[in-house]
Amino acid sequence: MKVLGCNANRPLAEAIAAYLHLDVTNASIRRFSDMEVFVEVHENVRGEDVFVIQPTSYPANDNLMELLVTLDALRRGSARRITAVVPYFGYARQDRKTGPRTPITAKLVANLITQAGANRVVTLDLHSGQIQGFFDIPVDNLFAAPVFSNDIRNRYGDERLMIVSPDVGGVVRARIIAKRLDADLAIIDKRREKAGVSEVMNIIGDVKNRTCILVDDIVDSAGTLCNAAVALMNAGANSVSAYVTHGVLSGGAVARVTNSPLKELVITDSIQATEAVRMAPNIRQFSIASLLAEAIARISDERSVSSLFD
């Protein structure tokens, strides 16, 4: 088995390799002067089970192209099986047609990864589960819920917990964590009356005097998350924290979180943290390297992956 890390999140690749007692495969991934991607693997991979670690986070197109070229290099190097480990699957939010003449880009990316040479995909908390069906190869969609549940229990186990979904679409994800913690569930119904008018937040559930934990898969601009925190505090919550798998945190998101009522925003290292994220006083990042590494070991040994979440 070999672990190869592209450039999007080298620390995560190194942490996964260390957990598996392996060295990261020696490879050069560089750019020509016109920014073309060039990949050269400096080790023999013939007949090997190779796992390529590469989230397709910002810059999404560059990182996606790195992944595709690396997969092609390994396929042409006669690797026995190639698994694309994509902790954050970019373009996942484009999983359906939102209007006439709009693309389903998540399906396009699935096709590209498959055609480039991947035999299997491992990812974490897909934005929508049906994306697994976009692939004609096996997909292992891992969940951060067990890691989140343990952390919430350790930090807030003695308090009156309320798990909150920031929108109707995330109810299933929030319910899983609420069930693990034997906690109550609330839902925020957000509505925009008309363009240019701020959202109206309606809270389904009694959050007064409760410790509220918002749960979501992606935090990008953080607008919805921060608005939800304000609405919960206005409804009488004792405190509001958030647990989100993928910290995209683009634009002014970090400043927005810092100035919000959020006591803490907890994210995983599926996306490498920027300096602004590392310096933010109320953003904490913890590693899911051990979860990914354990899944990789089980795949390589042909053991069950789903039993990780029992």
Short mmCIF file of C-alpha atoms in Angstrom, two decimals:
data_model
loop_
_atom_site.label_atom_id
_atom_site.label_comp_id
_atom_site.label_asym_id
_atom_site.label_seq_id
_atom_site.Cartn_x
_atom_site.Cartn_y
_atom_site.Cartn_z
CA MET A 1 0.00 0.00 0.00
CA LYS A 2 1.20 3.51 -0.82
CA VAL A 3 -0.12 6.93 0.24
CA LEU A 4 0.50 9.82 -2.17
CA GLY A 5 -0.28 13.38 -1.13
CA CYS A 6 -0.98 16.13 -3.64
CA ASN A 7 -0.54 19.81 -2.77
CA ALA A 8 -4.03 20.75 -1.50
CA ASN A 9 -3.52 19.39 2.01
CA ARG A 10 -0.03 17.96 2.53
CA PRO A 11 -0.26 18.01 6.37
CA LEU A 12 -3.33 15.75 6.24
CA ALA A 13 -1.60 13.33 3.84
CA GLU A 14 1.45 13.20 6.12
CA ALA A 15 -0.73 12.60 9.20
CA ILE A 16 -2.56 9.75 7.44
CA ALA A 17 0.73 8.17 6.35
CA ALA A 18 2.15 8.49 9.88
CA TYR A 19 -0.93 6.76 11.35
CA LEU A 20 -0.38 3.89 8.89
CA HIS A 21 3.38 3.80 9.64
CA LEU A 22 4.19 4.67 6.03
CA ASP A 23 6.17 7.36 4.26
CA VAL A 24 4.35 9.61 1.81
CA THR A 25 5.17 8.41 -1.71
CA ASN A 26 7.92 10.44 -3.34
CA ALA A 27 6.37 12.43 -6.19
CA SER A 28 6.80 15.83 -7.85
CA ILE A 29 3.67 17.86 -8.53
CA ARG A 30 4.63 21.15 -10.08
CA ARG A 31 3.61 23.77 -12.62
CA PHE A 32 5.04 24.84 -15.95
CA SER A 33 5.38 28.58 -16.54
CA ASP A 34 1.87 28.73 -18.03
CA MET A 35 0.52 26.93 -14.90
CA GLU A 36 0.06 23.54 -16.57
CA VAL A 37 0.16 20.74 -13.98
CA PHE A 38 2.97 18.20 -14.28
CA VAL A 39 3.20 15.07 -12.10
CA GLU A 40 6.08 12.63 -11.81
CA VAL A 41 6.04 9.70 -9.36
CA HIS A 42 9.59 8.82 -8.30
CA GLU A 43 8.78 5.38 -6.86
CA ASN A 44 7.71 2.14 -8.50
CA VAL A 45 3.93 1.74 -8.16
CA ARG A 46 3.46 -1.30 -10.42
CA GLY A 47 1.01 -3.68 -8.75
CA GLU A 48 0.57 -1.37 -5.73
CA ASP A 49 -2.60 -0.31 -3.91
CA VAL A 50 -2.24 3.50 -4.08
CA PHE A 51 -4.30 6.07 -2.14
CA VAL A 52 -4.17 9.66 -3.43
CA ILE A 53 -5.03 12.31 -0.80
CA GLN A 54 -6.41 15.47 -2.40
CA PRO A 55 -9.39 17.60 -1.32
CA THR A 56 -10.69 19.73 -4.18
CA SER A 57 -10.92 22.89 -2.09
CA TYR A 58 -9.78 26.42 -3.03
CA PRO A 59 -8.38 26.85 -5.64
CA ALA A 60 -10.86 24.16 -6.68
CA ASN A 61 -9.97 23.94 -10.37
CA ASP A 62 -6.21 23.73 -9.75
CA ASN A 63 -6.61 21.07 -7.07
CA LEU A 64 -9.05 19.07 -9.17
CA MET A 65 -6.62 19.13 -12.10
CA GLU A 66 -3.78 18.00 -9.83
CA LEU A 67 -5.89 15.05 -8.75
CA LEU A 68 -6.80 14.07 -12.31
CA VAL A 69 -3.23 14.27 -13.61
CA THR A 70 -1.95 12.28 -10.62
CA LEU A 71 -4.55 9.56 -11.19
CA ASP A 72 -3.53 9.34 -14.85
CA ALA A 73 0.17 9.11 -13.91
CA LEU A 74 -0.54 6.22 -11.54
CA ARG A 75 -2.74 4.42 -14.06
CA ARG A 76 0.00 4.65 -16.67
CA GLY A 77 2.47 3.46 -14.01
CA SER A 78 0.47 0.20 -13.75
CA ALA A 79 -0.78 0.64 -10.17
CA ARG A 80 -2.99 -2.33 -9.27
CA ARG A 81 -5.73 -0.22 -7.65
CA ILE A 82 -6.02 3.56 -7.35
CA THR A 83 -8.23 5.14 -4.69
CA ALA A 84 -8.95 8.86 -4.81
CA VAL A 85 -9.28 10.06 -1.21
CA VAL A 86 -11.14 13.36 -1.55
CA PRO A 87 -11.95 14.55 2.00
CA TYR A 88 -13.74 17.63 0.64
CA PHE A 89 -15.51 16.96 -2.65
CA GLY A 90 -15.62 20.27 -4.53
CA TYR A 91 -18.60 21.06 -6.79
CA ALA A 92 -20.80 18.87 -4.55
CA ARG A 93 -23.30 21.72 -4.17
CA GLN A 94 -23.98 21.54 -7.92
CA ASP A 95 -25.72 18.18 -7.58
CA ARG A 96 -28.92 19.02 -9.48
CA LYS A 97 -30.33 21.39 -12.08
CA THR A 98 -31.38 24.57 -10.30
CA GLY A 99 -32.92 26.11 -13.41
CA PRO A 100 -33.06 25.85 -17.20
CA ARG A 101 -29.70 25.37 -18.96
CA THR A 102 -27.71 24.87 -15.74
CA PRO A 103 -25.15 22.06 -15.25
CA ILE A 104 -24.94 19.17 -12.83
CA THR A 105 -21.24 19.71 -12.24
CA ALA A 106 -20.93 17.12 -9.46
CA LYS A 107 -21.74 14.46 -12.06
CA LEU A 108 -19.18 15.93 -14.46
CA VAL A 109 -16.48 15.80 -11.77
CA ALA A 110 -17.43 12.20 -10.97
CA ASN A 111 -16.97 11.31 -14.63
CA LEU A 112 -13.59 13.06 -14.77
CA ILE A 113 -12.27 11.23 -11.70
CA THR A 114 -13.43 7.88 -13.04
CA GLN A 115 -12.02 8.43 -16.52
CA ALA A 116 -8.69 9.65 -15.11
CA GLY A 117 -8.13 6.22 -13.59
CA ALA A 118 -9.65 5.99 -10.11
CA ASN A 119 -10.95 2.54 -9.15
CA ARG A 120 -12.53 3.78 -5.91
CA VAL A 121 -13.34 7.05 -4.13
CA VAL A 122 -13.21 7.80 -0.42
CA THR A 123 -14.78 11.05 0.74
CA LEU A 124 -16.15 12.66 3.90
CA ASP A 125 -19.67 13.97 4.54
CA LEU A 126 -20.82 14.47 0.97
CA HIS A 127 -23.14 17.46 0.63
CA SER A 128 -25.82 15.09 -0.64
CA GLY A 129 -25.75 11.32 -0.52
CA GLN A 130 -27.02 10.85 -4.06
CA ILE A 131 -23.65 12.00 -5.42
CA GLN A 132 -22.46 8.46 -4.69
CA GLY A 133 -24.76 7.39 -7.52
CA PHE A 134 -22.97 9.71 -9.95
CA PHE A 135 -20.01 7.31 -9.88
CA ASP A 136 -19.87 3.93 -11.60
CA ILE A 137 -17.10 2.86 -9.18
CA PRO A 138 -17.36 2.16 -5.42
CA VAL A 139 -17.64 5.22 -3.17
CA ASP A 140 -17.05 5.21 0.59
CA ASN A 141 -18.75 8.24 2.13
CA LEU A 142 -17.34 8.57 5.65
CA PHE A 143 -19.02 10.53 8.43
CA ALA A 144 -17.60 12.95 10.98
CA ALA A 145 -20.61 12.37 13.26
CA PRO A 146 -18.84 9.91 15.63
CA VAL A 147 -15.90 12.30 16.08
CA PHE A 148 -18.22 15.27 16.58
CA SER A 149 -20.41 13.35 19.04
CA ASN A 150 -17.46 12.39 21.22
CA ASP A 151 -16.15 15.97 21.27
CA ILE A 152 -19.59 17.41 22.10
CA ARG A 153 -20.04 14.84 24.88
CA ASN A 154 -16.65 15.66 26.39
CA ARG A 155 -17.20 19.43 26.29
CA TYR A 156 -20.93 19.85 26.85
CA GLY A 157 -22.06 16.52 28.29
CA ASP A 158 -23.25 18.02 31.60
CA GLU A 159 -25.36 20.75 29.97
CA ARG A 160 -28.91 20.78 28.58
CA LEU A 161 -28.08 20.13 24.94
CA MET A 162 -30.12 21.05 21.88
CA ILE A 163 -28.77 19.93 18.50
CA VAL A 164 -29.86 22.39 15.81
CA SER A 165 -30.02 22.03 12.05
CA PRO A 166 -29.41 25.46 10.42
CA ASP A 167 -31.82 24.60 7.60
CA VAL A 168 -34.39 22.00 6.65
CA GLY A 169 -31.96 20.22 4.31
CA GLY A 170 -29.59 19.33 7.13
CA VAL A 171 -32.12 17.68 9.43
CA VAL A 172 -30.95 14.10 8.76
CA ARG A 173 -27.33 15.01 9.59
CA ALA A 174 -28.34 16.79 12.82
CA ARG A 175 -30.70 14.00 13.84
CA ILE A 176 -27.89 11.42 13.66
CA ILE A 177 -25.80 13.39 16.17
CA ALA A 178 -28.83 14.12 18.37
CA LYS A 179 -29.58 10.39 18.50
CA ARG A 180 -25.98 9.55 19.41
CA LEU A 181 -26.08 12.08 22.26
CA ASP A 182 -29.67 11.35 23.31
CA ALA A 183 -30.35 15.08 22.87
CA ASP A 184 -33.30 17.07 21.55
CA LEU A 185 -33.44 18.43 18.01
CA ALA A 186 -34.43 21.87 16.75
CA ILE A 187 -34.66 23.14 13.17
CA ILE A 188 -34.23 26.62 11.76
CA ASP A 189 -36.61 27.44 8.93
CA LYS A 190 -35.12 30.33 6.98
CA ARG A 191 -37.15 32.26 4.46
CA ARG A 192 -36.35 35.22 2.25
CA GLU A 193 -39.50 37.18 1.60
CA LYS A 194 -38.05 38.88 -1.49
CA ALA A 195 -34.72 39.65 -3.10
CA GLY A 196 -32.62 42.11 -1.12
CA VAL A 197 -34.58 41.59 2.10
CA SER A 198 -32.83 39.83 4.97
CA GLU A 199 -33.84 36.32 5.90
CA VAL A 200 -36.50 35.66 8.51
CA MET A 201 -35.47 32.89 10.90
CA ASN A 202 -38.21 30.72 12.40
CA ILE A 203 -37.05 28.24 15.04
CA ILE A 204 -38.89 24.93 15.29
CA GLY A 205 -38.31 23.78 18.85
CA ASP A 206 -37.87 25.39 22.28
CA VAL A 207 -34.25 26.49 22.71
CA LYS A 208 -34.72 28.71 25.77
CA ASN A 209 -32.04 28.09 28.44
CA ARG A 210 -30.45 25.39 26.27
CA THR A 211 -26.88 24.89 25.05
CA CYS A 212 -27.37 24.89 21.29
CA ILE A 213 -25.06 23.03 18.91
CA LEU A 214 -25.47 23.86 15.22
CA VAL A 215 -24.47 20.97 12.92
CA ASP A 216 -23.75 21.26 9.20
CA ASP A 217 -21.51 19.82 6.47
CA ILE A 218 -20.11 23.00 4.86
CA VAL A 219 -19.49 26.52 6.14
CA ASP A 220 -18.59 28.81 3.24
CA SER A 221 -19.53 32.48 3.68
CA ALA A 222 -20.83 31.66 7.21
CA GLY A 223 -23.81 33.99 6.70
CA THR A 224 -26.47 31.36 7.42
CA LEU A 225 -24.54 30.00 10.41
CA CYS A 226 -24.05 33.41 12.02
CA ASN A 227 -27.66 34.46 11.37
CA ALA A 228 -28.79 31.20 12.96
CA ALA A 229 -26.63 31.90 16.01
CA VAL A 230 -28.20 35.36 16.39
CA ALA A 231 -31.71 33.91 16.09
CA LEU A 232 -30.99 31.23 18.70
CA MET A 233 -29.54 33.74 21.18
CA ASN A 234 -32.55 36.01 20.63
CA ALA A 235 -34.78 33.02 21.39
CA GLY A 236 -33.13 32.61 24.81
CA ALA A 237 -30.38 30.04 24.22
CA ASN A 238 -27.64 29.99 26.86
CA SER A 239 -24.89 29.63 24.25
CA VAL A 240 -24.46 28.62 20.62
CA SER A 241 -21.60 26.58 19.15
CA ALA A 242 -21.28 25.00 15.72
CA TYR A 243 -19.74 21.77 14.43
CA VAL A 244 -19.15 21.78 10.66
CA THR A 245 -17.18 19.17 8.70
CA HIS A 246 -15.75 21.32 5.91
CA GLY A 247 -14.46 24.79 6.75
CA VAL A 248 -14.42 26.47 3.34
CA LEU A 249 -14.62 29.91 5.03
CA SER A 250 -14.23 32.05 1.92
CA GLY A 251 -14.19 35.84 1.64
CA GLY A 252 -15.00 37.56 4.91
CA ALA A 253 -16.28 34.41 6.61
CA VAL A 254 -13.62 34.30 9.34
CA ALA A 255 -14.31 37.89 10.39
CA ARG A 256 -18.04 37.17 10.32
CA VAL A 257 -17.60 34.18 12.66
CA THR A 258 -15.27 36.11 14.96
CA ASN A 259 -17.83 38.91 15.36
CA SER A 260 -20.81 36.58 15.75
CA PRO A 261 -22.43 35.23 18.95
CA LEU A 262 -20.89 31.81 18.20
CA LYS A 263 -19.02 30.60 21.27
CA GLU A 264 -17.03 28.23 19.08
CA LEU A 265 -16.92 26.97 15.50
CA VAL A 266 -15.38 23.50 15.27
CA ILE A 267 -14.20 22.27 11.86
CA THR A 268 -12.13 19.32 10.65
CA ASP A 269 -8.90 19.47 8.67
CA SER A 270 -10.52 18.11 5.51
CA ILE A 271 -9.47 21.52 4.13
CA GLN A 272 -6.12 22.95 5.14
CA ALA A 273 -6.65 25.92 7.46
CA THR A 274 -5.58 29.38 6.34
CA GLU A 275 -3.61 31.68 8.63
CA ALA A 276 -6.81 33.64 9.34
CA VAL A 277 -8.58 30.46 10.48
CA ARG A 278 -5.66 29.44 12.70
CA MET A 279 -5.59 32.87 14.36
CA ALA A 280 -9.35 33.19 14.91
CA PRO A 281 -10.14 33.05 18.65
CA ASN A 282 -13.39 31.12 18.31
CA ILE A 283 -12.52 28.67 15.50
CA ARG A 284 -11.07 25.29 16.43
CA GLN A 285 -9.86 22.67 13.98
CA PHE A 286 -9.29 19.02 14.81
CA SER A 287 -7.89 16.26 12.66
CA ILE A 288 -9.83 13.49 10.96
CA ALA A 289 -6.56 11.86 9.78
CA SER A 290 -7.08 8.83 12.03
CA LEU A 291 -10.61 8.27 10.66
CA LEU A 292 -9.43 8.47 7.05
CA ALA A 293 -6.37 6.35 7.79
CA GLU A 294 -8.46 3.64 9.45
CA ALA A 295 -10.81 3.59 6.46
CA ILE A 296 -7.82 3.33 4.09
CA ALA A 297 -6.36 0.42 6.10
CA ARG A 298 -9.69 -1.42 6.02
CA ILE A 299 -10.11 -0.90 2.29
CA SER A 300 -6.58 -2.16 1.62
CA ASP A 301 -7.21 -5.25 3.81
CA GLU A 302 -10.68 -5.83 2.28
CA ARG A 303 -12.37 -5.31 5.67
CA SER A 304 -15.64 -3.55 6.50
CA VAL A 305 -15.60 0.25 6.48
CA SER A 306 -19.18 0.72 7.65
CA SER A 307 -18.37 -0.95 10.98
CA LEU A 308 -16.30 2.16 11.81
CA PHE A 309 -19.60 3.95 12.49
CA ASP A 310 -21.45 1.28 14.49
#
